[in-house]
């Protein structure tokens, strides 16, 4: 795997995992690796997103004070995921859960 592809996978997976850890009460991450791509699915047990479009704006954050004190909550997680993936699909039910699906092609 090319180092550029590995970097993109690491950034996208890290940002998504931090969102689960910072904003929810847990969740599930699965990764399927194929010869041509990696397909990562994440679902949390969190508060959901009220406005996905707004959450995609760089600098917008729903992080609470504790999360910010830990150095997170800059509002760059979802934009960084989008920037480093080839496909990003997000669904959310406000007050319940968020589902994120990302695909990164190896070529």
GROMACS .gro file of N, CA and C in nm:
model
  321
    1UNK      N    1   0.085  -0.118   0.000
    1UNK     CA    2   0.000   0.000   0.000
    1UNK      C    3   0.089   0.124   0.000
    2UNK      N    4   0.057   0.217  -0.084
    2UNK     CA    5   0.133   0.342  -0.090
    2UNK      C    6   0.117   0.419   0.040
    3UNK      N    7   0.223   0.490   0.079
    3UNK     CA    8   0.220   0.564   0.206
    3UNK      C    9   0.113   0.673   0.205
    4UNK      N   10   0.085   0.733   0.091
    4UNK     CA   11  -0.018   0.836   0.082
    4UNK      C   12  -0.156   0.777   0.113
    5UNK      N   13  -0.182   0.658   0.062
    5UNK     CA   14  -0.310   0.591   0.089
    5UNK      C   15  -0.320   0.555   0.237
    6UNK      N   16  -0.213   0.501   0.293
    6UNK     CA   17  -0.212   0.465   0.435
    6UNK      C   18  -0.235   0.588   0.522
    7UNK      N   19  -0.177   0.701   0.485
    7UNK     CA   20  -0.197   0.825   0.560
    7UNK      C   21  -0.344   0.866   0.557
    8UNK      N   22  -0.407   0.859   0.440
    8UNK     CA   23  -0.548   0.895   0.428
    8UNK      C   24  -0.638   0.804   0.512
    9UNK      N   25  -0.609   0.674   0.509
    9UNK     CA   26  -0.686   0.578   0.589
    9UNK      C   27  -0.671   0.610   0.738
   10UNK      N   28  -0.547   0.634   0.781
   10UNK     CA   29  -0.520   0.662   0.922
   10UNK      C   30  -0.591   0.789   0.969
   11UNK      N   31  -0.585   0.894   0.890
   11UNK     CA   32  -0.649   1.021   0.928
   11UNK      C   33  -0.801   1.004   0.936
   12UNK      N   34  -0.860   0.945   0.835
   12UNK     CA   35  -1.006   0.929   0.833
   12UNK      C   36  -1.054   0.841   0.949
   13UNK      N   37  -0.985   0.729   0.971
   13UNK     CA   38  -1.025   0.638   1.079
   13UNK      C   39  -1.006   0.704   1.215
   14UNK      N   40  -0.895   0.775   1.233
   14UNK     CA   41  -0.868   0.842   1.361
   14UNK      C   42  -0.975   0.948   1.391
   15UNK      N   43  -1.003   1.033   1.294
   15UNK     CA   44  -1.102   1.139   1.315
   15UNK      C   45  -1.239   1.080   1.348
   16UNK      N   46  -1.276   0.973   1.279
   16UNK     CA   47  -1.406   0.911   1.304
   16UNK      C   48  -1.410   0.847   1.443
   17UNK      N   49  -1.302   0.780   1.481
   17UNK     CA   50  -1.296   0.717   1.614
   17UNK      C   51  -1.300   0.821   1.724
   18UNK      N   52  -1.230   0.931   1.707
   18UNK     CA   53  -1.231   1.038   1.807
   18UNK      C   54  -1.373   1.095   1.822
   19UNK      N   55  -1.445   1.108   1.711
   19UNK     CA   56  -1.583   1.157   1.721
   19UNK      C   57  -1.669   1.062   1.805
   20UNK      N   58  -1.651   0.932   1.786
   20UNK     CA   59  -1.727   0.836   1.868
   20UNK      C   60  -1.687   0.851   2.014
   21UNK      N   61  -1.557   0.856   2.042
   21UNK     CA   62  -1.510   0.864   2.181
   21UNK      C   63  -1.551   0.994   2.248
   22UNK      N   64  -1.548   1.104   2.175
   22UNK     CA   65  -1.575   1.235   2.234
   22UNK      C   66  -1.723   1.268   2.248
   23UNK      N   67  -1.804   1.217   2.158
   23UNK     CA   68  -1.943   1.263   2.153
   23UNK      C   69  -2.049   1.158   2.185
   24UNK      N   70  -2.009   1.034   2.211
   24UNK     CA   71  -2.111   0.931   2.231
   24UNK      C   72  -2.081   0.843   2.351
   25UNK      N   73  -2.168   0.747   2.370
   25UNK     CA   74  -2.151   0.649   2.479
   25UNK      C   75  -2.099   0.517   2.424
   26UNK      N   76  -2.027   0.524   2.313
   26UNK     CA   77  -1.972   0.404   2.251
   26UNK      C   78  -2.024   0.386   2.111
   27UNK      N   79  -1.979   0.280   2.049
   27UNK     CA   80  -2.021   0.254   1.912
   27UNK      C   81  -1.951   0.134   1.856
   28UNK      N   82  -1.958   0.121   1.726
   28UNK     CA   83  -1.900   0.006   1.657
   28UNK      C   84  -1.829   0.054   1.532
   29UNK      N   85  -1.711  -0.002   1.509
   29UNK     CA   86  -1.634   0.028   1.389
   29UNK      C   87  -1.604  -0.105   1.320
   30UNK      N   88  -1.632  -0.113   1.191
   30UNK     CA   89  -1.594  -0.230   1.113
   30UNK      C   90  -1.519  -0.183   0.990
   31UNK      N   91  -1.421  -0.262   0.950
   31UNK     CA   92  -1.343  -0.230   0.831
   31UNK      C   93  -1.335  -0.355   0.744
   32UNK      N   94  -1.370  -0.340   0.619
   32UNK     CA   95  -1.356  -0.447   0.521
   32UNK      C   96  -1.249  -0.404   0.422
   33UNK      N   97  -1.149  -0.488   0.406
   33UNK     CA   98  -1.038  -0.456   0.317
   33UNK      C   99  -1.045  -0.548   0.196
   34UNK      N  100  -1.050  -0.487   0.080
   34UNK     CA  101  -1.055  -0.557  -0.047
   34UNK      C  102  -0.929  -0.523  -0.126
   35UNK      N  103  -0.900  -0.595  -0.233
   35UNK     CA  104  -0.779  -0.564  -0.310
   35UNK      C  105  -0.774  -0.420  -0.362
   36UNK      N  106  -0.892  -0.361  -0.388
   36UNK     CA  107  -0.894  -0.227  -0.449
   36UNK      C  108  -0.934  -0.114  -0.354
   37UNK      N  109  -0.983  -0.148  -0.233
   37UNK     CA  110  -1.031  -0.041  -0.144
   37UNK      C  111  -1.043  -0.090   0.000
   38UNK      N  112  -1.059   0.008   0.089
   38UNK     CA  113  -1.098  -0.019   0.227
   38UNK      C  114  -1.232   0.049   0.250
   39UNK      N  115  -1.322  -0.023   0.316
   39UNK     CA  116  -1.458   0.024   0.342
   39UNK      C  117  -1.477   0.022   0.493
   40UNK      N  118  -1.492   0.139   0.554
   40UNK     CA  119  -1.504   0.150   0.699
   40UNK      C  120  -1.644   0.201   0.732
   41UNK      N  121  -1.708   0.132   0.826
   41UNK     CA  122  -1.842   0.171   0.872
   41UNK      C  123  -1.834   0.197   1.022
   42UNK      N  124  -1.894   0.306   1.065
   42UNK     CA  125  -1.896   0.343   1.206
   42UNK      C  126  -2.037   0.380   1.246
   43UNK      N  127  -2.079   0.333   1.362
   43UNK     CA  128  -2.208   0.373   1.416
   43UNK      C  129  -2.191   0.397   1.565
   44UNK      N  130  -2.242   0.510   1.612
   44UNK     CA  131  -2.226   0.542   1.754
   44UNK      C  132  -2.358   0.534   1.828
   45UNK      N  133  -2.346   0.537   1.958
   45UNK     CA  134  -2.461   0.543   2.049
   45UNK      C  135  -2.464   0.682   2.110
   46UNK      N  136  -2.466   0.780   2.025
   46UNK     CA  137  -2.454   0.917   2.073
   46UNK      C  138  -2.577   1.000   2.050
   47UNK      N  139  -2.558   1.130   2.057
   47UNK     CA  140  -2.671   1.221   2.049
   47UNK      C  141  -2.721   1.249   1.908
   48UNK      N  142  -2.652   1.199   1.808
   48UNK     CA  143  -2.691   1.228   1.672
   48UNK      C  144  -2.655   1.371   1.633
   49UNK      N  145  -2.667   1.400   1.506
   49UNK     CA  146  -2.636   1.533   1.454
   49UNK      C  147  -2.765   1.602   1.413
   50UNK      N  148  -2.784   1.722   1.462
   50UNK     CA  149  -2.906   1.796   1.430
   50UNK      C  150  -2.904   1.847   1.286
   51UNK      N  151  -2.787   1.893   1.239
   51UNK     CA  152  -2.775   1.951   1.106
   51UNK      C  153  -2.643   1.904   1.046
   52UNK      N  154  -2.647   1.799   0.965
   52UNK     CA  155  -2.526   1.741   0.908
   52UNK      C  156  -2.450   1.842   0.825
   53UNK      N  157  -2.520   1.919   0.744
   53UNK     CA  158  -2.455   2.019   0.658
   53UNK      C  159  -2.375   2.119   0.742
   54UNK      N  160  -2.432   2.164   0.851
   54UNK     CA  161  -2.362   2.257   0.940
   54UNK      C  162  -2.241   2.190   1.004
   55UNK      N  163  -2.256   2.064   1.043
   55UNK     CA  164  -2.145   1.991   1.105
   55UNK      C  165  -2.029   1.968   1.009
   56UNK      N  166  -2.055   1.975   0.879
   56UNK     CA  167  -1.950   1.958   0.778
   56UNK      C  168  -1.870   2.086   0.757
   57UNK      N  169  -1.912   2.197   0.814
   57UNK     CA  170  -1.842   2.324   0.797
   57UNK      C  171  -1.719   2.329   0.887
   58UNK      N  172  -1.601   2.357   0.830
   58UNK     CA  173  -1.480   2.367   0.913
   58UNK      C  174  -1.498   2.470   1.025
   59UNK      N  175  -1.464   2.428   1.146
   59UNK     CA  176  -1.473   2.516   1.261
   59UNK      C  177  -1.600   2.501   1.342
   60UNK      N  178  -1.703   2.438   1.285
   60UNK     CA  179  -1.826   2.418   1.362
   60UNK      C  180  -1.808   2.296   1.452
   61UNK      N  181  -1.842   2.309   1.579
   61UNK     CA  182  -1.825   2.200   1.674
   61UNK      C  183  -1.942   2.193   1.771
   62UNK      N  184  -1.978   2.071   1.807
   62UNK     CA  185  -2.078   2.048   1.911
   62UNK      C  186  -2.011   1.997   2.038
   63UNK      N  187  -1.879   2.003   2.043
   63UNK     CA  188  -1.804   1.949   2.158
   63UNK      C  189  -1.836   2.024   2.287
   64UNK      N  190  -1.846   1.947   2.395
   64UNK     CA  191  -1.869   2.009   2.525
   64UNK      C  192  -1.736   2.057   2.585
   65UNK      N  193  -1.743   2.121   2.698
   65UNK     CA  194  -1.625   2.180   2.762
   65UNK      C  195  -1.519   2.076   2.795
   66UNK      N  196  -1.559   1.960   2.844
   66UNK     CA  197  -1.464   1.855   2.879
   66UNK      C  198  -1.385   1.809   2.757
   67UNK      N  199  -1.453   1.789   2.646
   67UNK     CA  200  -1.388   1.748   2.522
   67UNK      C  201  -1.290   1.855   2.477
   68UNK      N  202  -1.328   1.980   2.487
   68UNK     CA  203  -1.239   2.091   2.448
   68UNK      C  204  -1.118   2.099   2.539
   69UNK      N  205  -1.137   2.073   2.669
   69UNK     CA  206  -1.024   2.075   2.763
   69UNK      C  207  -0.923   1.965   2.731
   70UNK      N  208  -0.968   1.856   2.669
   70UNK     CA  209  -0.878   1.748   2.629
   70UNK      C  210  -0.805   1.779   2.498
   71UNK      N  211  -0.839   1.892   2.436
   71UNK     CA  212  -0.771   1.932   2.314
   71UNK      C  213  -0.844   1.896   2.186
   72UNK      N  214  -0.967   1.853   2.198
   72UNK     CA  215  -1.047   1.818   2.081
   72UNK      C  216  -1.160   1.919   2.065
   73UNK      N  217  -1.238   1.905   1.959
   73UNK     CA  218  -1.353   1.993   1.941
   73UNK      C  219  -1.325   2.116   1.857
   74UNK      N  220  -1.223   2.108   1.770
   74UNK     CA  221  -1.191   2.222   1.684
   74UNK      C  222  -1.285   2.234   1.565
   75UNK      N  223  -1.370   2.134   1.546
   75UNK     CA  224  -1.464   2.140   1.434
   75UNK      C  225  -1.402   2.102   1.302
   76UNK      N  226  -1.299   2.018   1.305
   76UNK     CA  227  -1.233   1.977   1.181
   76UNK      C  228  -1.245   1.828   1.152
   77UNK      N  229  -1.308   1.753   1.243
   77UNK     CA  230  -1.317   1.608   1.227
   77UNK      C  231  -1.386   1.564   1.100
   78UNK      N  232  -1.512   1.602   1.082
   78UNK     CA  233  -1.585   1.561   0.962
   78UNK      C  234  -1.525   1.621   0.835
   79UNK      N  235  -1.484   1.749   0.833
   79UNK     CA  236  -1.418   1.800   0.713
   79UNK      C  237  -1.289   1.723   0.680
   80UNK      N  238  -1.212   1.683   0.782
   80UNK     CA  239  -1.089   1.606   0.756
   80UNK      C  240  -1.121   1.468   0.701
   81UNK      N  241  -1.228   1.407   0.752
   81UNK     CA  242  -1.268   1.277   0.699
   81UNK      C  243  -1.304   1.291   0.552
   82UNK      N  244  -1.387   1.389   0.519
   82UNK     CA  245  -1.429   1.410   0.379
   82UNK      C  246  -1.309   1.435   0.289
   83UNK      N  247  -1.216   1.516   0.336
   83UNK     CA  248  -1.097   1.552   0.258
   83UNK      C  249  -1.009   1.430   0.228
   84UNK      N  250  -1.010   1.331   0.316
   84UNK     CA  251  -0.919   1.218   0.303
   84UNK      C  252  -0.985   1.089   0.254
   85UNK      N  253  -1.110   1.097   0.211
   85UNK     CA  254  -1.179   0.978   0.161
   85UNK      C  255  -1.226   1.000   0.018
   86UNK      N  256  -1.253   0.891  -0.050
   86UNK     CA  257  -1.308   0.899  -0.185
   86UNK      C  258  -1.460   0.901  -0.181
   87UNK      N  259  -1.517   0.832  -0.083
   87UNK     CA  260  -1.662   0.830  -0.063
   87UNK      C  261  -1.688   0.848   0.085
   88UNK      N  262  -1.780   0.938   0.118
   88UNK     CA  263  -1.821   0.957   0.257
   88UNK      C  264  -1.972   0.972   0.258
   89UNK      N  265  -2.035   0.888   0.337
   89UNK     CA  266  -2.182   0.893   0.351
   89UNK      C  267  -2.213   0.898   0.499
   90UNK      N  268  -2.298   0.992   0.538
   90UNK     CA  269  -2.333   1.007   0.679
   90UNK      C  270  -2.484   1.017   0.693
   91UNK      N  271  -2.535   0.944   0.790
   91UNK     CA  272  -2.677   0.950   0.827
   91UNK      C  273  -2.684   0.970   0.977
   92UNK      N  274  -2.781   1.045   1.022
   92UNK     CA  275  -2.794   1.067   1.165
   92UNK      C  276  -2.939   1.086   1.204
   93UNK      N  277  -2.973   1.031   1.317
   93UNK     CA  278  -3.104   1.053   1.377
   93UNK      C  279  -3.079   1.134   1.503
   94UNK      N  280  -3.117   1.261   1.499
   94UNK     CA  281  -3.088   1.351   1.611
   94UNK      C  282  -3.146   1.296   1.740
   95UNK      N  283  -3.063   1.293   1.841
   95UNK     CA  284  -3.103   1.241   1.971
   95UNK      C  285  -3.076   1.092   1.988
   96UNK      N  286  -3.027   1.025   1.881
   96UNK     CA  287  -3.010   0.879   1.891
   96UNK      C  288  -2.876   0.826   1.842
   97UNK      N  289  -2.842   0.850   1.717
   97UNK     CA  290  -2.726   0.781   1.660
   97UNK      C  291  -2.675   0.850   1.535
   98UNK      N  292  -2.551   0.818   1.499
   98UNK     CA  293  -2.493   0.862   1.373
   98UNK      C  294  -2.426   0.742   1.308
   99UNK      N  295  -2.445   0.727   1.177
   99UNK     CA  296  -2.383   0.622   1.097
   99UNK      C  297  -2.294   0.690   0.994
  100UNK      N  298  -2.170   0.646   0.986
  100UNK     CA  299  -2.073   0.702   0.891
  100UNK      C  300  -2.013   0.588   0.811
  101UNK      N  301  -2.010   0.606   0.681
  101UNK     CA  302  -1.951   0.507   0.592
  101UNK      C  303  -1.847   0.579   0.507
  102UNK      N  304  -1.726   0.523   0.504
  102UNK     CA  305  -1.619   0.584   0.424
  102UNK      C  306  -1.551   0.477   0.339
  103UNK      N  307  -1.510   0.519   0.220
  103UNK     CA  308  -1.438   0.431   0.128
  103UNK      C  309  -1.315   0.505   0.079
  104UNK      N  310  -1.204   0.434   0.078
  104UNK     CA  311  -1.080   0.487   0.022
  104UNK      C  312  -1.029   0.383  -0.078
  105UNK      N  313  -1.010   0.427  -0.202
  105UNK     CA  314  -0.958   0.339  -0.306
  105UNK      C  315  -0.806   0.338  -0.299
  106UNK      N  316  -0.748   0.223  -0.329
  106UNK     CA  317  -0.603   0.208  -0.322
  106UNK      C  318  -0.531   0.262  -0.445
  107UNK      N  319  -0.601   0.282  -0.552
  107UNK     CA  320  -0.539   0.338  -0.674
  107UNK      C  321  -0.609   0.465  -0.713
   0.00000   0.00000   0.00000
